[in-house]
JSON list of C-alpha atoms in Angstrom, two decimals:
[
{"chain": "A", "resi": 4, "resn": "ASP", "atom": "CA", "xyz": [-41.29, 210.55, -51.67]},
{"chain": "A", "resi": 5, "resn": "ALA", "atom": "CA", "xyz": [-39.12, 208.42, -49.36]},
{"chain": "A", "resi": 6, "resn": "ASP", "atom": "CA", "xyz": [-35.67, 207.52, -50.70]},
{"chain": "A", "resi": 7, "resn": "VAL", "atom": "CA", "xyz": [-35.84, 203.93, -49.41]},
{"chain": "A", "resi": 8, "resn": "THR", "atom": "CA", "xyz": [-39.19, 202.17, -49.45]},
{"chain": "A", "resi": 9, "resn": "GLN", "atom": "CA", "xyz": [-40.18, 198.77, -48.17]},
{"chain": "A", "resi": 10, "resn": "THR", "atom": "CA", "xyz": [-43.26, 196.71, -48.96]},
{"chain": "A", "resi": 11, "resn": "PRO", "atom": "CA", "xyz": [-45.26, 195.46, -47.25]},
{"chain": "A", "resi": 12, "resn": "ARG", "atom": "CA", "xyz": [-45.01, 197.47, -44.02]},
{"chain": "A", "resi": 13, "resn": "ASN", "atom": "CA", "xyz": [-46.77, 194.78, -42.05]},
{"chain": "A", "resi": 14, "resn": "ARG", "atom": "CA", "xyz": [-47.32, 191.12, -42.82]},
{"chain": "A", "resi": 15, "resn": "ILE", "atom": "CA", "xyz": [-48.85, 188.18, -40.99]},
{"chain": "A", "resi": 16, "resn": "THR", "atom": "CA", "xyz": [-48.17, 184.74, -42.41]},
{"chain": "A", "resi": 17, "resn": "LYS", "atom": "CA", "xyz": [-48.32, 181.11, -41.34]},
{"chain": "A", "resi": 18, "resn": "THR", "atom": "CA", "xyz": [-45.54, 178.63, -40.69]},
{"chain": "A", "resi": 19, "resn": "GLY", "atom": "CA", "xyz": [-44.30, 177.03, -43.90]},
{"chain": "A", "resi": 20, "resn": "LYS", "atom": "CA", "xyz": [-45.45, 179.80, -46.23]},
{"chain": "A", "resi": 21, "resn": "ARG", "atom": "CA", "xyz": [-43.12, 181.52, -48.67]},
{"chain": "A", "resi": 22, "resn": "ILE", "atom": "CA", "xyz": [-42.92, 185.26, -48.28]},
{"chain": "A", "resi": 23, "resn": "MET", "atom": "CA", "xyz": [-41.06, 188.02, -50.06]},
{"chain": "A", "resi": 24, "resn": "LEU", "atom": "CA", "xyz": [-40.15, 191.43, -48.67]},
{"chain": "A", "resi": 25, "resn": "GLU", "atom": "CA", "xyz": [-39.27, 194.09, -51.19]},
{"chain": "A", "resi": 26, "resn": "CYS", "atom": "CA", "xyz": [-37.01, 197.12, -51.02]},
{"chain": "A", "resi": 27, "resn": "SER", "atom": "CA", "xyz": [-36.68, 199.92, -53.54]},
{"chain": "A", "resi": 28, "resn": "GLN", "atom": "CA", "xyz": [-34.44, 202.97, -53.47]},
{"chain": "A", "resi": 29, "resn": "THR", "atom": "CA", "xyz": [-34.19, 206.17, -55.45]},
{"chain": "A", "resi": 30, "resn": "LYS", "atom": "CA", "xyz": [-30.84, 207.28, -54.03]},
{"chain": "A", "resi": 31, "resn": "GLY", "atom": "CA", "xyz": [-28.82, 205.78, -56.88]},
{"chain": "A", "resi": 32, "resn": "HIS", "atom": "CA", "xyz": [-26.76, 203.73, -54.43]},
{"chain": "A", "resi": 33, "resn": "ASP", "atom": "CA", "xyz": [-25.01, 200.53, -55.46]},
{"chain": "A", "resi": 34, "resn": "ARG", "atom": "CA", "xyz": [-24.88, 198.95, -52.01]},
{"chain": "A", "resi": 35, "resn": "MET", "atom": "CA", "xyz": [-27.97, 197.45, -50.40]},
{"chain": "A", "resi": 36, "resn": "TYR", "atom": "CA", "xyz": [-28.46, 195.53, -47.17]},
{"chain": "A", "resi": 37, "resn": "TRP", "atom": "CA", "xyz": [-31.08, 193.51, -45.31]},
{"chain": "A", "resi": 38, "resn": "TYR", "atom": "CA", "xyz": [-31.14, 193.57, -41.49]},
{"chain": "A", "resi": 39, "resn": "ARG", "atom": "CA", "xyz": [-33.28, 191.94, -38.90]},
{"chain": "A", "resi": 40, "resn": "GLN", "atom": "CA", "xyz": [-34.14, 193.69, -35.62]},
{"chain": "A", "resi": 41, "resn": "ASP", "atom": "CA", "xyz": [-35.15, 191.78, -32.50]},
{"chain": "A", "resi": 42, "resn": "PRO", "atom": "CA", "xyz": [-35.68, 193.29, -29.03]},
{"chain": "A", "resi": 43, "resn": "GLY", "atom": "CA", "xyz": [-32.43, 193.28, -27.07]},
{"chain": "A", "resi": 44, "resn": "LEU", "atom": "CA", "xyz": [-30.39, 192.06, -30.03]},
{"chain": "A", "resi": 45, "resn": "GLY", "atom": "CA", "xyz": [-30.02, 195.19, -32.09]},
{"chain": "A", "resi": 46, "resn": "LEU", "atom": "CA", "xyz": [-29.74, 194.97, -35.86]},
{"chain": "A", "resi": 47, "resn": "ARG", "atom": "CA", "xyz": [-28.20, 191.88, -37.43]},
{"chain": "A", "resi": 48, "resn": "LEU", "atom": "CA", "xyz": [-27.09, 191.65, -41.04]},
{"chain": "A", "resi": 49, "resn": "ILE", "atom": "CA", "xyz": [-28.83, 189.00, -43.15]},
{"chain": "A", "resi": 50, "resn": "TYR", "atom": "CA", "xyz": [-27.51, 189.64, -46.68]},
{"chain": "A", "resi": 51, "resn": "TYR", "atom": "CA", "xyz": [-25.82, 192.46, -48.53]},
{"chain": "A", "resi": 52, "resn": "SER", "atom": "CA", "xyz": [-25.11, 193.35, -52.14]},
{"chain": "A", "resi": 53, "resn": "PHE", "atom": "CA", "xyz": [-22.52, 195.77, -53.49]},
{"chain": "A", "resi": 54, "resn": "ASP", "atom": "CA", "xyz": [-23.85, 195.76, -57.04]},
{"chain": "A", "resi": 55, "resn": "VAL", "atom": "CA", "xyz": [-26.36, 193.93, -59.21]},
{"chain": "A", "resi": 56, "resn": "LYS", "atom": "CA", "xyz": [-24.10, 190.90, -59.69]},
{"chain": "A", "resi": 57, "resn": "ASP", "atom": "CA", "xyz": [-22.87, 190.71, -56.12]},
{"chain": "A", "resi": 58, "resn": "ILE", "atom": "CA", "xyz": [-24.61, 188.88, -53.24]},
{"chain": "A", "resi": 59, "resn": "ASN", "atom": "CA", "xyz": [-23.02, 188.17, -49.87]},
{"chain": "A", "resi": 60, "resn": "LYS", "atom": "CA", "xyz": [-24.19, 186.36, -46.76]},
{"chain": "A", "resi": 61, "resn": "GLY", "atom": "CA", "xyz": [-24.32, 188.26, -43.54]},
{"chain": "A", "resi": 62, "resn": "GLU", "atom": "CA", "xyz": [-24.33, 187.16, -39.92]},
{"chain": "A", "resi": 63, "resn": "ILE", "atom": "CA", "xyz": [-27.67, 185.31, -39.99]},
{"chain": "A", "resi": 64, "resn": "SER", "atom": "CA", "xyz": [-28.44, 184.19, -43.55]},
{"chain": "A", "resi": 65, "resn": "ASP", "atom": "CA", "xyz": [-29.81, 180.70, -42.79]},
{"chain": "A", "resi": 66, "resn": "GLY", "atom": "CA", "xyz": [-33.47, 180.43, -43.78]},
{"chain": "A", "resi": 67, "resn": "TYR", "atom": "CA", "xyz": [-33.31, 183.50, -46.02]},
{"chain": "A", "resi": 68, "resn": "SER", "atom": "CA", "xyz": [-32.48, 184.21, -49.65]},
{"chain": "A", "resi": 69, "resn": "VAL", "atom": "CA", "xyz": [-32.20, 187.44, -51.63]},
{"chain": "A", "resi": 70, "resn": "SER", "atom": "CA", "xyz": [-32.48, 188.70, -55.17]},
{"chain": "A", "resi": 71, "resn": "ARG", "atom": "CA", "xyz": [-30.97, 191.89, -56.57]},
{"chain": "A", "resi": 72, "resn": "GLN", "atom": "CA", "xyz": [-33.26, 192.53, -59.52]},
{"chain": "A", "resi": 73, "resn": "ALA", "atom": "CA", "xyz": [-31.81, 195.90, -60.41]},
{"chain": "A", "resi": 74, "resn": "GLN", "atom": "CA", "xyz": [-29.62, 198.58, -58.89]},
{"chain": "A", "resi": 75, "resn": "ALA", "atom": "CA", "xyz": [-32.68, 200.00, -57.18]},
{"chain": "A", "resi": 76, "resn": "LYS", "atom": "CA", "xyz": [-34.34, 196.77, -56.02]},
{"chain": "A", "resi": 77, "resn": "PHE", "atom": "CA", "xyz": [-33.30, 194.18, -53.45]},
{"chain": "A", "resi": 78, "resn": "SER", "atom": "CA", "xyz": [-35.75, 191.53, -52.23]},
{"chain": "A", "resi": 79, "resn": "LEU", "atom": "CA", "xyz": [-35.59, 189.24, -49.23]},
{"chain": "A", "resi": 80, "resn": "SER", "atom": "CA", "xyz": [-37.36, 185.87, -49.28]},
{"chain": "A", "resi": 81, "resn": "LEU", "atom": "CA", "xyz": [-38.28, 183.44, -46.56]},
{"chain": "A", "resi": 82, "resn": "GLU", "atom": "CA", "xyz": [-38.72, 180.15, -48.42]},
{"chain": "A", "resi": 83, "resn": "SER", "atom": "CA", "xyz": [-40.56, 178.42, -45.57]},
{"chain": "A", "resi": 84, "resn": "ALA", "atom": "CA", "xyz": [-41.36, 180.83, -42.76]},
{"chain": "A", "resi": 85, "resn": "ILE", "atom": "CA", "xyz": [-41.00, 179.74, -39.14]},
{"chain": "A", "resi": 86, "resn": "PRO", "atom": "CA", "xyz": [-42.17, 181.52, -35.96]},
{"chain": "A", "resi": 87, "resn": "ASN", "atom": "CA", "xyz": [-38.67, 182.55, -34.86]},
{"chain": "A", "resi": 88, "resn": "GLN", "atom": "CA", "xyz": [-38.43, 184.65, -38.02]},
{"chain": "A", "resi": 89, "resn": "THR", "atom": "CA", "xyz": [-40.98, 186.98, -36.47]},
{"chain": "A", "resi": 90, "resn": "ALA", "atom": "CA", "xyz": [-39.12, 190.29, -36.35]},
{"chain": "A", "resi": 91, "resn": "LEU", "atom": "CA", "xyz": [-38.75, 193.78, -37.78]},
{"chain": "A", "resi": 92, "resn": "TYR", "atom": "CA", "xyz": [-36.88, 193.76, -41.09]},
{"chain": "A", "resi": 93, "resn": "PHE", "atom": "CA", "xyz": [-34.97, 196.74, -42.46]},
{"chain": "A", "resi": 94, "resn": "CYS", "atom": "CA", "xyz": [-33.47, 197.44, -45.83]},
{"chain": "A", "resi": 95, "resn": "ALA", "atom": "CA", "xyz": [-30.60, 199.91, -46.08]},
{"chain": "A", "resi": 96, "resn": "THR", "atom": "CA", "xyz": [-28.49, 201.46, -48.83]},
{"chain": "A", "resi": 97, "resn": "SER", "atom": "CA", "xyz": [-25.14, 203.21, -49.07]},
{"chain": "A", "resi": 98, "resn": "GLY", "atom": "CA", "xyz": [-23.06, 204.79, -51.76]},
{"chain": "A", "resi": 99, "resn": "ASP", "atom": "CA", "xyz": [-19.74, 203.36, -52.98]},
{"chain": "A", "resi": 100, "resn": "SER", "atom": "CA", "xyz": [-17.54, 205.93, -51.33]},
{"chain": "A", "resi": 101, "resn": "GLN", "atom": "CA", "xyz": [-19.89, 206.75, -48.49]},
{"chain": "A", "resi": 102, "resn": "GLU", "atom": "CA", "xyz": [-20.12, 205.12, -45.11]},
{"chain": "A", "resi": 103, "resn": "THR", "atom": "CA", "xyz": [-23.58, 206.28, -44.06]},
{"chain": "A", "resi": 104, "resn": "GLN", "atom": "CA", "xyz": [-26.27, 203.65, -44.44]},
{"chain": "A", "resi": 105, "resn": "TYR", "atom": "CA", "xyz": [-29.79, 204.92, -45.13]},
{"chain": "A", "resi": 106, "resn": "PHE", "atom": "CA", "xyz": [-32.57, 202.78, -43.76]},
{"chain": "A", "resi": 107, "resn": "GLY", "atom": "CA", "xyz": [-36.08, 202.15, -44.98]},
{"chain": "A", "resi": 108, "resn": "PRO", "atom": "CA", "xyz": [-39.10, 202.34, -42.64]},
{"chain": "A", "resi": 109, "resn": "GLY", "atom": "CA", "xyz": [-39.08, 198.60, -41.92]},
{"chain": "A", "resi": 110, "resn": "THR", "atom": "CA", "xyz": [-41.42, 195.64, -42.40]},
{"chain": "A", "resi": 111, "resn": "ARG", "atom": "CA", "xyz": [-43.00, 194.09, -39.32]},
{"chain": "A", "resi": 112, "resn": "LEU", "atom": "CA", "xyz": [-43.39, 190.34, -39.93]},
{"chain": "A", "resi": 113, "resn": "LEU", "atom": "CA", "xyz": [-45.38, 187.95, -37.75]},
{"chain": "A", "resi": 114, "resn": "VAL", "atom": "CA", "xyz": [-45.14, 184.23, -38.43]},
{"chain": "A", "resi": 115, "resn": "LEU", "atom": "CA", "xyz": [-47.86, 182.21, -36.75]},
{"chain": "B", "resi": 14, "resn": "GLY", "atom": "CA", "xyz": [-15.54, 188.61, -35.83]},
{"chain": "B", "resi": 15, "resn": "GLU", "atom": "CA", "xyz": [-16.49, 191.96, -34.34]},
{"chain": "B", "resi": 16, "resn": "ASN", "atom": "CA", "xyz": [-18.73, 192.06, -31.27]},
{"chain": "B", "resi": 17, "resn": "VAL", "atom": "CA", "xyz": [-20.30, 195.27, -29.96]},
{"chain": "B", "resi": 18, "resn": "GLU", "atom": "CA", "xyz": [-21.76, 195.57, -26.48]},
{"chain": "B", "resi": 19, "resn": "GLN", "atom": "CA", "xyz": [-23.99, 198.54, -25.61]},
{"chain": "B", "resi": 20, "resn": "HIS", "atom": "CA", "xyz": [-25.09, 199.80, -22.18]},
{"chain": "B", "resi": 21, "resn": "PRO", "atom": "CA", "xyz": [-27.47, 200.62, -20.67]},
{"chain": "B", "resi": 22, "resn": "SER", "atom": "CA", "xyz": [-30.40, 198.95, -22.41]},
{"chain": "B", "resi": 23, "resn": "THR", "atom": "CA", "xyz": [-32.78, 201.58, -21.03]},
{"chain": "B", "resi": 24, "resn": "LEU", "atom": "CA", "xyz": [-32.06, 205.10, -19.78]},
{"chain": "B", "resi": 25, "resn": "SER", "atom": "CA", "xyz": [-34.42, 207.64, -18.29]},
{"chain": "B", "resi": 26, "resn": "VAL", "atom": "CA", "xyz": [-33.33, 211.24, -17.66]},
{"chain": "B", "resi": 27, "resn": "GLN", "atom": "CA", "xyz": [-35.01, 214.50, -16.76]},
{"chain": "B", "resi": 28, "resn": "GLU", "atom": "CA", "xyz": [-35.43, 217.05, -19.50]},
{"chain": "B", "resi": 29, "resn": "GLY", "atom": "CA", "xyz": [-32.43, 219.34, -19.56]},
{"chain": "B", "resi": 30, "resn": "ASP", "atom": "CA", "xyz": [-30.06, 216.78, -18.03]},
{"chain": "B", "resi": 31, "resn": "SER", "atom": "CA", "xyz": [-27.34, 214.92, -19.92]},
{"chain": "B", "resi": 32, "resn": "ALA", "atom": "CA", "xyz": [-27.47, 211.34, -21.18]},
{"chain": "B", "resi": 33, "resn": "VAL", "atom": "CA", "xyz": [-24.52, 209.02, -21.85]},
{"chain": "B", "resi": 34, "resn": "ILE", "atom": "CA", "xyz": [-24.61, 205.71, -23.72]},
{"chain": "B", "resi": 35, "resn": "LYS", "atom": "CA", "xyz": [-21.55, 203.50, -23.85]},
{"chain": "B", "resi": 36, "resn": "CYS", "atom": "CA", "xyz": [-20.35, 200.83, -26.28]},
{"chain": "B", "resi": 37, "resn": "THR", "atom": "CA", "xyz": [-17.39, 198.49, -26.33]},
{"chain": "B", "resi": 38, "resn": "TYR", "atom": "CA", "xyz": [-16.03, 196.64, -29.33]},
{"chain": "B", "resi": 39, "resn": "SER", "atom": "CA", "xyz": [-13.77, 193.63, -29.68]},
{"chain": "B", "resi": 40, "resn": "ASP", "atom": "CA", "xyz": [-11.96, 193.98, -33.02]},
{"chain": "B", "resi": 41, "resn": "SER", "atom": "CA", "xyz": [-8.99, 196.33, -32.79]},
{"chain": "B", "resi": 42, "resn": "ALA", "atom": "CA", "xyz": [-9.13, 196.68, -36.59]},
{"chain": "B", "resi": 43, "resn": "SER", "atom": "CA", "xyz": [-12.46, 198.53, -36.39]},
{"chain": "B", "resi": 44, "resn": "ASN", "atom": "CA", "xyz": [-12.00, 202.08, -37.56]},
{"chain": "B", "resi": 45, "resn": "TYR", "atom": "CA", "xyz": [-15.45, 203.58, -38.06]},
{"chain": "B", "resi": 46, "resn": "PHE", "atom": "CA", "xyz": [-18.07, 204.07, -35.34]},
{"chain": "B", "resi": 47, "resn": "PRO", "atom": "CA", "xyz": [-21.49, 205.51, -36.19]},
{"chain": "B", "resi": 48, "resn": "TRP", "atom": "CA", "xyz": [-24.45, 206.20, -33.93]},
{"chain": "B", "resi": 49, "resn": "TYR", "atom": "CA", "xyz": [-28.01, 205.79, -35.16]},
{"chain": "B", "resi": 50, "resn": "LYS", "atom": "CA", "xyz": [-31.28, 207.09, -33.71]},
{"chain": "B", "resi": 51, "resn": "GLN", "atom": "CA", "xyz": [-34.50, 205.16, -34.28]},
{"chain": "B", "resi": 52, "resn": "GLU", "atom": "CA", "xyz": [-37.80, 206.87, -33.63]},
{"chain": "B", "resi": 53, "resn": "LEU", "atom": "CA", "xyz": [-41.00, 204.92, -33.18]},
{"chain": "B", "resi": 54, "resn": "GLY", "atom": "CA", "xyz": [-42.19, 203.37, -36.43]},
{"chain": "B", "resi": 55, "resn": "LYS", "atom": "CA", "xyz": [-39.17, 204.53, -38.40]},
{"chain": "B", "resi": 56, "resn": "GLY", "atom": "CA", "xyz": [-35.87, 203.16, -39.57]},
{"chain": "B", "resi": 57, "resn": "PRO", "atom": "CA", "xyz": [-32.57, 204.08, -37.88]},
{"chain": "B", "resi": 58, "resn": "GLN", "atom": "CA", "xyz": [-31.03, 207.37, -38.92]},
{"chain": "B", "resi": 59, "resn": "LEU", "atom": "CA", "xyz": [-27.38, 208.37, -38.60]},
{"chain": "B", "resi": 60, "resn": "ILE", "atom": "CA", "xyz": [-26.86, 211.16, -36.07]},
{"chain": "B", "resi": 61, "resn": "ILE", "atom": "CA", "xyz": [-23.08, 211.26, -35.65]},
{"chain": "B", "resi": 62, "resn": "ASP", "atom": "CA", "xyz": [-20.03, 209.16, -36.44]},
{"chain": "B", "resi": 63, "resn": "ILE", "atom": "CA", "xyz": [-16.34, 209.05, -35.58]},
{"chain": "B", "resi": 64, "resn": "ARG", "atom": "CA", "xyz": [-13.26, 207.49, -37.10]},
{"chain": "B", "resi": 65, "resn": "SER", "atom": "CA", "xyz": [-10.42, 205.83, -35.25]},
{"chain": "B", "resi": 66, "resn": "ASN", "atom": "CA", "xyz": [-7.99, 208.69, -35.92]},
{"chain": "B", "resi": 67, "resn": "VAL", "atom": "CA", "xyz": [-10.18, 211.11, -33.94]},
{"chain": "B", "resi": 68, "resn": "GLY", "atom": "CA", "xyz": [-10.80, 211.08, -30.19]},
{"chain": "B", "resi": 69, "resn": "GLU", "atom": "CA", "xyz": [-13.87, 213.26, -30.01]},
{"chain": "B", "resi": 70, "resn": "LYS", "atom": "CA", "xyz": [-16.46, 214.79, -32.32]},
{"chain": "B", "resi": 71, "resn": "LYS", "atom": "CA", "xyz": [-19.25, 217.20, -31.49]},
{"chain": "B", "resi": 72, "resn": "ASP", "atom": "CA", "xyz": [-22.36, 218.35, -33.32]},
{"chain": "B", "resi": 73, "resn": "GLN", "atom": "CA", "xyz": [-24.45, 220.85, -31.37]},
{"chain": "B", "resi": 74, "resn": "ARG", "atom": "CA", "xyz": [-25.89, 218.93, -28.38]},
{"chain": "B", "resi": 75, "resn": "ILE", "atom": "CA", "xyz": [-24.46, 215.55, -29.26]},
{"chain": "B", "resi": 76, "resn": "ALA", "atom": "CA", "xyz": [-20.88, 214.35, -29.01]},
{"chain": "B", "resi": 77, "resn": "VAL", "atom": "CA", "xyz": [-19.07, 211.08, -29.41]},
{"chain": "B", "resi": 78, "resn": "THR", "atom": "CA", "xyz": [-15.81, 210.08, -27.73]},
{"chain": "B", "resi": 79, "resn": "LEU", "atom": "CA", "xyz": [-13.55, 207.20, -28.69]},
{"chain": "B", "resi": 80, "resn": "ASN", "atom": "CA", "xyz": [-10.91, 205.42, -26.62]},
{"chain": "B", "resi": 81, "resn": "LYS", "atom": "CA", "xyz": [-9.03, 203.11, -28.97]},
{"chain": "B", "resi": 82, "resn": "THR", "atom": "CA", "xyz": [-6.82, 201.67, -26.26]},
{"chain": "B", "resi": 83, "resn": "ALA", "atom": "CA", "xyz": [-9.77, 200.57, -24.17]},
{"chain": "B", "resi": 84, "resn": "LYS", "atom": "CA", "xyz": [-11.89, 199.83, -27.27]},
{"chain": "B", "resi": 85, "resn": "HIS", "atom": "CA", "xyz": [-14.88, 201.78, -26.17]},
{"chain": "B", "resi": 86, "resn": "PHE", "atom": "CA", "xyz": [-16.84, 204.76, -27.46]},
{"chain": "B", "resi": 87, "resn": "SER", "atom": "CA", "xyz": [-19.66, 206.81, -25.99]},
{"chain": "B", "resi": 88, "resn": "LEU", "atom": "CA", "xyz": [-22.52, 209.05, -27.08]},
{"chain": "B", "resi": 89, "resn": "HIS", "atom": "CA", "xyz": [-23.17, 212.17, -25.01]},
{"chain": "B", "resi": 90, "resn": "ILE", "atom": "CA", "xyz": [-26.38, 214.18, -25.33]},
{"chain": "B", "resi": 91, "resn": "THR", "atom": "CA", "xyz": [-26.53, 217.45, -23.40]},
{"chain": "B", "resi": 92, "resn": "GLU", "atom": "CA", "xyz": [-29.54, 219.59, -22.54]},
{"chain": "B", "resi": 93, "resn": "THR", "atom": "CA", "xyz": [-31.88, 216.74, -23.41]},
{"chain": "B", "resi": 94, "resn": "GLN", "atom": "CA", "xyz": [-35.25, 217.51, -24.95]},
{"chain": "B", "resi": 95, "resn": "PRO", "atom": "CA", "xyz": [-38.42, 215.41, -25.33]},
{"chain": "B", "resi": 96, "resn": "GLU", "atom": "CA", "xyz": [-37.63, 214.82, -29.02]},
{"chain": "B", "resi": 97, "resn": "ASP", "atom": "CA", "xyz": [-34.44, 213.03, -27.97]},
{"chain": "B", "resi": 98, "resn": "SER", "atom": "CA", "xyz": [-36.61, 210.14, -26.73]},
{"chain": "B", "resi": 99, "resn": "ALA", "atom": "CA", "xyz": [-35.83, 207.21, -29.07]},
{"chain": "B", "resi": 100, "resn": "VAL", "atom": "CA", "xyz": [-33.78, 204.04, -29.38]},
{"chain": "B", "resi": 101, "resn": "TYR", "atom": "CA", "xyz": [-30.09, 204.64, -30.03]},
{"chain": "B", "resi": 102, "resn": "PHE", "atom": "CA", "xyz": [-27.73, 202.15, -31.66]},
{"chain": "B", "resi": 103, "resn": "CYS", "atom": "CA", "xyz": [-23.97, 202.20, -31.80]},
{"chain": "B", "resi": 104, "resn": "ALA", "atom": "CA", "xyz": [-22.09, 200.29, -34.48]},
{"chain": "B", "resi": 105, "resn": "ALA", "atom": "CA", "xyz": [-18.56, 199.44, -35.49]},
{"chain": "B", "resi": 106, "resn": "SER", "atom": "CA", "xyz": [-17.00, 198.58, -38.80]},
{"chain": "B", "resi": 107, "resn": "PRO", "atom": "CA", "xyz": [-13.67, 196.83, -39.30]},
{"chain": "B", "resi": 108, "resn": "PHE", "atom": "CA", "xyz": [-13.88, 197.49, -43.01]},
{"chain": "B", "resi": 109, "resn": "GLN", "atom": "CA", "xyz": [-12.95, 200.62, -44.83]},
{"chain": "B", "resi": 110, "resn": "GLY", "atom": "CA", "xyz": [-16.03, 202.33, -46.19]},
{"chain": "B", "resi": 111, "resn": "ALA", "atom": "CA", "xyz": [-18.27, 200.76, -43.56]},
{"chain": "B", "resi": 112, "resn": "GLN", "atom": "CA", "xyz": [-19.13, 197.95, -45.93]},
{"chain": "B", "resi": 113, "resn": "LYS", "atom": "CA", "xyz": [-20.40, 195.96, -42.99]},
{"chain": "B", "resi": 114, "resn": "LEU", "atom": "CA", "xyz": [-21.64, 197.38, -39.72]},
{"chain": "B", "resi": 115, "resn": "VAL", "atom": "CA", "xyz": [-21.93, 195.41, -36.48]},
{"chain": "B", "resi": 116, "resn": "PHE", "atom": "CA", "xyz": [-24.55, 196.98, -34.21]},
{"chain": "B", "resi": 117, "resn": "GLY", "atom": "CA", "xyz": [-24.93, 197.12, -30.47]},
{"chain": "B", "resi": 118, "resn": "GLN", "atom": "CA", "xyz": [-28.12, 195.95, -28.79]},
{"chain": "B", "resi": 119, "resn": "GLY", "atom": "CA", "xyz": [-29.67, 199.40, -28.56]},
{"chain": "B", "resi": 120, "resn": "THR", "atom": "CA", "xyz": [-30.56, 201.81, -25.74]},
{"chain": "B", "resi": 121, "resn": "ARG", "atom": "CA", "xyz": [-34.08, 203.08, -25.21]},
{"chain": "B", "resi": 122, "resn": "LEU", "atom": "CA", "xyz": [-33.75, 206.68, -24.01]},
{"chain": "B", "resi": 123, "resn": "THR", "atom": "CA", "xyz": [-36.71, 208.34, -22.35]},
{"chain": "B", "resi": 124, "resn": "ILE", "atom": "CA", "xyz": [-36.70, 212.06, -21.56]},
{"chain": "B", "resi": 125, "resn": "ASN", "atom": "CA", "xyz": [-39.04, 212.91, -18.70]},
{"chain": "B", "resi": 126, "resn": "PRO", "atom": "CA", "xyz": [-40.60, 216.40, -18.76]}
]
């Protein structure tokens, strides 16, 4: 089984809808991250969490919110989706004393 | 904050030739520089990294060089193979433990048989 899983893998939604992307990990890592990938822009950090009680804004947090339900689960929500949030979203994890971030397979989101 | 620029955006090389991807960073406090490879339909995966106290690191066919004075670092792939075709991302972290990574824009590498 994959260490970092994301659901759904693909999602089409309409402008104004609320949507949640979920991430689960079995690596036992405390740190979790949400990134957004757009062509030509690389990966940009949306939110990150270093433990269950810790939530931090990243570079592009406007329009997004997160919830760290447990050590293994970190969800990203779009309260009212807009077309420019169409992108590929990645969850990642890392250990406390480790620098390597392990990425999930991504969720492709299309907002119409 | 940190800004990472990556070039070229696309690179096409013949199988067996070498490929070089370059990145520059802006924050002199950055001290950790990983490279990630992203294959189609998958998430990025770390392939090699380097810290600011090292000038070069090699792992089989891939190597990374770092020039702290000029604030740039490069990925070198020798004897390229078809499975090297992917998107490559550089990143920099000004924080110990790579708590936050700032990524470059990515390079799509195509290996032509």
